[in-house]
Coordinates of N, CA and C in Angstrom, one line a residue:
M3 N 66.4 59.6 82.0 CA 65.0 59.8 81.6 C 64.9 61.1 80.8
Q4 N 64.0 61.1 79.8 CA 63.9 62.3 79.0 C 62.9 63.3 79.5
E5 N 63.2 64.5 79.3 CA 62.4 65.6 79.8 C 61.5 66.1 78.7
A6 N 60.2 66.3 78.9 CA 59.3 66.9 77.9 C 59.5 68.4 77.9
L7 N 59.7 68.9 76.7 CA 59.8 70.3 76.5 C 58.5 71.0 76.2
P8 N 58.2 72.1 76.8 CA 56.9 72.7 76.6 C 56.8 73.3 75.2
Y9 N 55.6 73.3 74.6 CA 55.4 73.8 73.3 C 55.5 75.3 73.3
K10 N 56.3 75.9 72.4 CA 56.4 77.3 72.3 C 56.2 77.7 70.8
R11 N 55.3 78.6 70.6 CA 55.0 79.1 69.3 C 56.0 80.2 68.9
W12 N 56.6 80.0 67.7 CA 57.5 81.0 67.2 C 56.9 81.9 66.2
D13 N 56.2 82.9 66.7 CA 55.6 83.9 65.7 C 56.6 84.9 65.3
A14 N 56.3 85.6 64.2 CA 57.1 86.7 63.8 C 57.0 87.9 64.8
P15 N 58.0 88.7 64.9 CA 58.0 89.8 65.8 C 56.9 90.8 65.4
P16 N 56.3 91.5 66.3 CA 55.3 92.4 66.0 C 55.8 93.5 65.0
P17 N 54.9 94.0 64.1 CA 55.3 95.0 63.2 C 55.8 96.3 63.9
V18 N 56.8 96.9 63.3 CA 57.3 98.2 63.8 C 56.6 99.3 63.1
P19 N 56.1 100.3 63.9 CA 55.5 101.5 63.2 C 56.3 102.1 62.1
A20 N 55.7 102.6 61.1 CA 56.5 103.2 60.0 C 57.4 104.3 60.4
A21 N 57.0 105.1 61.3 CA 57.8 106.3 61.8 C 59.1 105.8 62.4
A22 N 59.1 104.7 63.1 CA 60.2 104.2 63.8 C 61.3 103.5 62.9
S23 N 60.9 103.1 61.7 CA 61.8 102.4 60.9 C 62.5 103.4 59.9
P24 N 63.7 103.1 59.6 CA 64.4 104.0 58.6 C 63.8 103.8 57.2
P25 N 63.9 104.9 56.4 CA 63.2 104.9 55.1 C 63.8 103.9 54.1
T26 N 65.1 103.4 54.4 CA 65.7 102.5 53.4 C 65.3 101.0 53.6
T27 N 64.6 100.7 54.7 CA 64.3 99.3 54.9 C 63.0 99.0 54.2
T28 N 62.8 97.7 53.8 CA 61.6 97.3 53.1 C 61.0 96.2 53.9
A29 N 59.6 96.2 53.9 CA 58.9 95.2 54.6 C 58.9 93.9 53.8
F30 N 58.6 92.7 54.5 CA 58.6 91.4 53.8 C 57.6 91.4 52.7
G31 N 56.5 92.1 52.8 CA 55.5 92.1 51.8 C 55.7 93.0 50.6
S32 N 56.8 93.8 50.6 CA 57.0 94.7 49.5 C 57.4 93.9 48.2
P33 N 57.1 94.3 47.1 CA 57.3 93.6 45.8 C 58.8 93.3 45.6
T34 N 59.7 94.3 46.0 CA 61.1 94.0 45.7 C 61.7 92.9 46.6
V35 N 61.2 92.8 47.8 CA 61.6 91.7 48.7 C 61.1 90.4 48.2
V36 N 59.8 90.4 47.8 CA 59.3 89.1 47.3 C 60.0 88.7 46.0
E37 N 60.3 89.6 45.1 CA 61.0 89.2 43.9 C 62.4 88.7 44.2
S38 N 63.1 89.4 45.1 CA 64.4 88.9 45.5 C 64.4 87.5 46.1
L39 N 63.4 87.2 46.9 CA 63.3 85.9 47.5 C 63.0 84.9 46.4
I40 N 62.1 85.2 45.5 CA 61.8 84.3 44.4 C 63.0 84.0 43.5
K41 N 63.7 85.1 43.2 CA 64.9 84.9 42.3 C 66.1 84.3 43.0
G42 N 66.2 84.4 44.3 CA 67.3 83.9 45.1 C 67.2 82.4 45.4
N43 N 66.1 81.8 45.2 CA 66.0 80.4 45.6 C 65.6 79.6 44.3
P44 N 66.2 78.4 44.1 CA 65.8 77.6 43.0 C 64.3 77.2 43.0
V45 N 63.8 76.8 44.2 CA 62.4 76.5 44.4 C 62.0 77.2 45.7
I46 N 60.8 77.8 45.6 CA 60.2 78.5 46.8 C 58.7 78.2 46.8
V47 N 58.1 78.0 47.9 CA 56.7 77.8 48.0 C 56.1 78.9 48.9
I48 N 55.1 79.6 48.4 CA 54.4 80.6 49.2 C 52.9 80.1 49.4
G49 N 52.5 80.0 50.6 CA 51.2 79.5 51.0 C 50.6 80.3 52.1
K50 N 49.3 79.9 52.4 CA 48.6 80.5 53.5 C 49.0 79.7 54.8
R51 N 49.0 80.4 55.9 CA 49.3 79.8 57.2 C 48.3 78.6 57.5
G52 N 48.9 77.4 57.7 CA 48.0 76.3 58.0 C 47.4 75.6 56.9
C53 N 47.8 75.9 55.6 CA 47.2 75.3 54.5 C 47.8 73.9 54.3
F54 N 46.9 72.9 54.2 CA 47.3 71.5 54.0 C 48.0 71.3 52.7
M55 N 47.5 72.0 51.7 CA 48.1 71.8 50.3 C 49.6 72.2 50.3
C56 N 49.9 73.3 51.1 CA 51.3 73.7 51.2 C 52.1 72.6 51.8
H57 N 51.5 71.9 52.8 CA 52.2 70.8 53.4 C 52.4 69.6 52.4
V58 N 51.4 69.3 51.6 CA 51.5 68.3 50.6 C 52.6 68.6 49.6
V59 N 52.7 69.8 49.1 CA 53.7 70.2 48.2 C 55.1 70.1 48.8
R60 N 55.2 70.5 50.0 CA 56.5 70.4 50.8 C 56.9 68.9 50.9
K61 N 56.0 68.1 51.3 CA 56.4 66.7 51.5 C 56.8 66.0 50.2
L62 N 56.1 66.4 49.1 CA 56.4 65.8 47.8 C 57.8 66.3 47.4
L63 N 58.1 67.5 47.5 CA 59.4 68.0 47.1 C 60.5 67.5 48.1
L64 N 60.2 67.3 49.3 CA 61.2 66.7 50.2 C 61.5 65.3 49.9
G65 N 60.5 64.6 49.4 CA 60.6 63.2 49.0 C 61.5 63.1 47.7
L66 N 61.5 64.1 46.9 CA 62.4 64.1 45.7 C 63.8 64.6 46.0
G67 N 64.0 65.2 47.2 CA 65.3 65.6 47.6 C 65.5 67.1 47.6
V68 N 64.4 67.9 47.4 CA 64.4 69.3 47.4 C 63.9 69.8 48.8
N69 N 64.6 70.8 49.4 CA 64.2 71.4 50.6 C 63.8 72.8 50.4
P70 N 62.6 73.1 49.9 CA 62.3 74.5 49.5 C 61.9 75.3 50.8
P71 N 62.3 76.6 50.7 CA 61.8 77.5 51.8 C 60.3 77.7 51.6
I72 N 59.6 77.7 52.7 CA 58.1 77.9 52.7 C 57.8 79.2 53.4
F73 N 57.2 80.1 52.7 CA 56.8 81.4 53.2 C 55.3 81.4 53.4
E74 N 54.8 81.7 54.6 CA 53.4 81.6 54.8 C 52.8 83.1 55.0
I75 N 51.6 83.2 54.4 CA 50.9 84.5 54.5 C 49.7 84.3 55.3
D76 N 49.4 85.2 56.2 CA 48.1 85.1 56.9 C 47.0 85.2 56.0
G77 N 45.9 84.4 56.3 CA 44.8 84.4 55.4 C 44.0 85.7 55.4
D78 N 44.1 86.5 56.5 CA 43.3 87.7 56.5 C 44.1 88.9 56.0
D79 N 45.3 88.7 55.7 CA 46.2 89.8 55.4 C 46.1 90.2 53.9
D80 N 45.1 91.0 53.6 CA 44.9 91.4 52.2 C 46.0 92.3 51.7
L81 N 46.7 93.0 52.6 CA 47.8 93.9 52.1 C 48.9 93.1 51.5
S82 N 49.3 92.0 52.2 CA 50.4 91.2 51.7 C 50.0 90.4 50.5
K83 N 48.7 90.0 50.4 CA 48.2 89.3 49.2 C 48.3 90.3 48.0
G84 N 47.8 91.5 48.2 CA 47.8 92.5 47.2 C 49.2 92.8 46.7
M85 N 50.2 92.9 47.6 CA 51.6 93.2 47.2 C 52.2 92.0 46.5
L86 N 51.8 90.8 46.9 CA 52.2 89.6 46.2 C 51.7 89.6 44.8
V87 N 50.4 89.9 44.6 CA 49.9 90.0 43.2 C 50.6 91.0 42.4
N88 N 50.8 92.2 43.0 CA 51.6 93.2 42.2 C 53.0 92.8 41.8
A89 N 53.6 92.1 42.7 CA 55.0 91.6 42.5 C 54.9 90.5 41.3
L90 N 53.9 89.7 41.4 CA 53.9 88.7 40.3 C 53.5 89.3 39.0
I91 N 52.6 90.2 39.0 CA 52.3 90.8 37.7 C 53.4 91.7 37.1
S92 N 54.1 92.4 38.0 CA 55.3 93.2 37.5 C 56.4 92.3 37.1
N93 N 56.5 91.1 37.6 CA 57.5 90.1 37.3 C 57.2 89.4 36.0
E94 N 56.0 89.6 35.4 CA 55.5 89.1 34.2 C 55.5 87.6 34.2
N95 N 55.1 87.0 35.3 CA 54.9 85.5 35.4 C 53.5 85.2 34.8
K96 N 53.4 83.9 34.5 CA 52.1 83.5 34.0 C 51.2 83.1 35.1
I97 N 50.5 84.1 35.7 CA 49.7 83.9 36.8 C 48.4 83.2 36.5
G98 N 48.0 83.1 35.3 CA 46.8 82.5 34.9 C 46.7 81.0 35.1
E99 N 47.9 80.4 35.2 CA 47.9 78.9 35.3 C 47.4 78.5 36.7
I100 N 47.5 79.3 37.7 CA 47.0 78.9 39.0 C 45.6 79.4 39.3
S101 N 45.0 80.1 38.4 CA 43.7 80.6 38.6 C 42.7 79.5 38.1
S102 N 41.9 79.0 39.0 CA 41.0 77.9 38.6 C 39.9 78.3 37.7
S103 N 39.4 79.5 37.9 CA 38.2 79.9 37.2 C 38.4 80.9 36.1
N104 N 39.7 81.2 35.8 CA 40.0 82.3 34.8 C 40.8 81.7 33.7
N105 N 40.1 81.3 32.6 CA 40.8 80.8 31.4 C 40.9 81.8 30.3
N106 N 40.3 82.9 30.4 CA 40.3 83.9 29.4 C 41.4 85.0 29.7
N107 N 41.9 85.7 28.7 CA 42.9 86.7 29.0 C 42.2 88.1 29.2
N108 N 42.2 88.6 30.4 CA 41.6 89.9 30.6 C 42.7 90.9 30.5
K109 N 42.3 92.1 30.1 CA 43.2 93.2 29.9 C 43.6 93.8 31.2
N110 N 42.7 93.9 32.2 CA 42.9 94.5 33.5 C 43.4 93.4 34.4
K111 N 44.7 93.1 34.5 CA 45.2 92.0 35.3 C 45.1 92.3 36.8
D112 N 45.2 93.6 37.2 CA 45.2 93.9 38.6 C 43.9 93.5 39.2
S113 N 42.8 93.8 38.6 CA 41.5 93.5 39.2 C 41.0 92.1 38.9
S114 N 41.5 91.5 37.8 CA 41.0 90.2 37.5 C 41.6 89.1 38.3
Y115 N 42.8 89.3 38.8 CA 43.5 88.2 39.6 C 43.5 88.5 41.1
E116 N 43.0 89.6 41.5 CA 43.1 90.0 42.9 C 42.5 89.0 43.8
G117 N 41.3 88.4 43.5 CA 40.7 87.5 44.5 C 40.8 86.1 44.0
K118 N 41.6 85.8 43.0 CA 41.6 84.4 42.4 C 42.9 83.7 42.6
L119 N 43.8 84.2 43.4 CA 45.1 83.5 43.7 C 44.7 82.2 44.5
Q120 N 45.3 81.1 44.1 CA 45.1 79.9 44.9 C 46.5 79.5 45.4
F121 N 46.6 79.3 46.7 CA 47.8 78.9 47.3 C 47.9 77.4 47.4
P122 N 49.0 76.8 47.4 CA 50.4 77.3 47.4 C 50.8 77.7 46.0
L123 N 51.7 78.8 46.0 CA 52.3 79.2 44.8 C 53.7 78.6 44.8
V124 N 54.0 77.8 43.8 CA 55.4 77.2 43.7 C 56.1 77.9 42.6
F125 N 57.3 78.4 42.9 CA 58.2 79.1 42.0 C 59.4 78.2 41.8
V126 N 59.7 77.9 40.5 CA 60.9 77.1 40.2 C 61.8 77.9 39.2
G127 N 63.0 78.1 39.6 CA 63.9 78.8 38.7 C 63.6 80.3 38.6
G128 N 62.9 80.9 39.6 CA 62.6 82.3 39.5 C 61.3 82.6 38.8
K129 N 60.6 81.6 38.3 CA 59.3 81.8 37.6 C 58.2 81.0 38.2
L130 N 57.0 81.5 38.1 CA 55.9 80.8 38.6 C 55.7 79.5 37.9
F131 N 55.7 78.4 38.7 CA 55.5 77.1 38.1 C 54.1 76.7 38.2
G132 N 53.4 77.0 39.2 CA 52.0 76.7 39.4 C 51.6 76.3 40.8
G133 N 50.5 75.7 40.9 CA 50.0 75.3 42.3 C 50.2 73.8 42.5
L134 N 49.5 73.3 43.4 CA 49.6 71.9 43.8 C 49.2 71.0 42.6
D135 N 48.2 71.4 41.8 CA 47.8 70.5 40.7 C 48.9 70.4 39.6
K136 N 49.5 71.5 39.3 CA 50.6 71.5 38.3 C 51.8 70.7 38.8
V137 N 52.2 70.8 40.1 CA 53.3 70.1 40.7 C 53.0 68.6 40.6
M138 N 51.8 68.2 41.0 CA 51.4 66.8 41.1 C 51.3 66.2 39.6
A139 N 50.8 67.0 38.7 CA 50.7 66.5 37.3 C 52.0 66.3 36.7
T140 N 53.0 67.2 36.9 CA 54.3 67.0 36.3 C 55.1 65.9 37.1
H141 N 54.8 65.7 38.3 CA 55.4 64.6 39.1 C 54.9 63.3 38.5
L142 N 53.6 63.1 38.3 CA 53.1 61.9 37.8 C 53.5 61.6 36.4
S143 N 53.7 62.6 35.6 CA 54.2 62.4 34.2 C 55.7 62.2 34.1
G144 N 56.4 62.4 35.2 CA 57.8 62.2 35.2 C 58.6 63.4 34.8
E145 N 58.0 64.5 34.6 CA 58.7 65.7 34.1 C 59.2 66.6 35.2
L146 N 58.9 66.4 36.5 CA 59.2 67.3 37.6 C 60.7 67.2 37.9
V147 N 61.3 66.0 38.0 CA 62.7 65.9 38.3 C 63.6 66.6 37.3
P148 N 63.4 66.4 36.0 CA 64.3 67.2 35.1 C 64.1 68.7 35.2
I149 N 62.9 69.2 35.5 CA 62.7 70.6 35.7 C 63.4 71.1 36.9
L150 N 63.4 70.3 38.0 CA 64.1 70.7 39.2 C 65.6 70.6 39.0
K151 N 66.1 69.7 38.2 CA 67.5 69.6 38.0 C 68.0 70.9 37.1
Q152 N 67.1 71.2 36.2 CA 67.5 72.4 35.3 C 67.5 73.7 36.1
A153 N 66.6 73.8 37.2 CA 66.6 75.0 38.0 C 67.7 75.0 39.0
G154 N 68.4 73.9 39.2 CA 69.4 73.8 40.2 C 69.0 73.4 41.6
A155 N 67.8 72.9 41.7 CA 67.3 72.4 43.0 C 67.8 71.0 43.3
L156 N 68.1 70.2 42.3 CA 68.6 68.8 42.5 C 70.0 68.8 41.8
W157 N 70.9 68.1 42.4 CA 72.2 68.0 41.8 C 72.5 66.6 41.2
L158 N 71.8 65.6 41.6 CA 72.0 64.3 41.0 C 71.1 63.9 39.9

């Protein structure tokens, strides 16, 4: 007979105070760590915790044969969102593609994109590819598989 296992939630460990950590370590939200994660994976998805659109993107990519790492950000965590925005802007990605209401080019990128990020963010080949709408549009047009092959996410 099979035994039912109790549900256990696997949360991240509690944050360590800054005084206790050595000065050479970096937090997950720091721009250098985010950039290294983006550049180290052919496809990566960054989304809010519990976001259904992140689940849809993951299922679509899994159906194509890509198993992307999913990194979730708490919805209330403005600090990690701000660090993510700074990492994206310093990486010179085209962040305007995922902004639904910003079609003009503003000079002050830090303030114009701060509240307009829409998750999930999909990075392909180390560059910002877009959100759910861009992934779905390229999949329906048949362009997504060649892009994933070029990035090294698909082998066949």
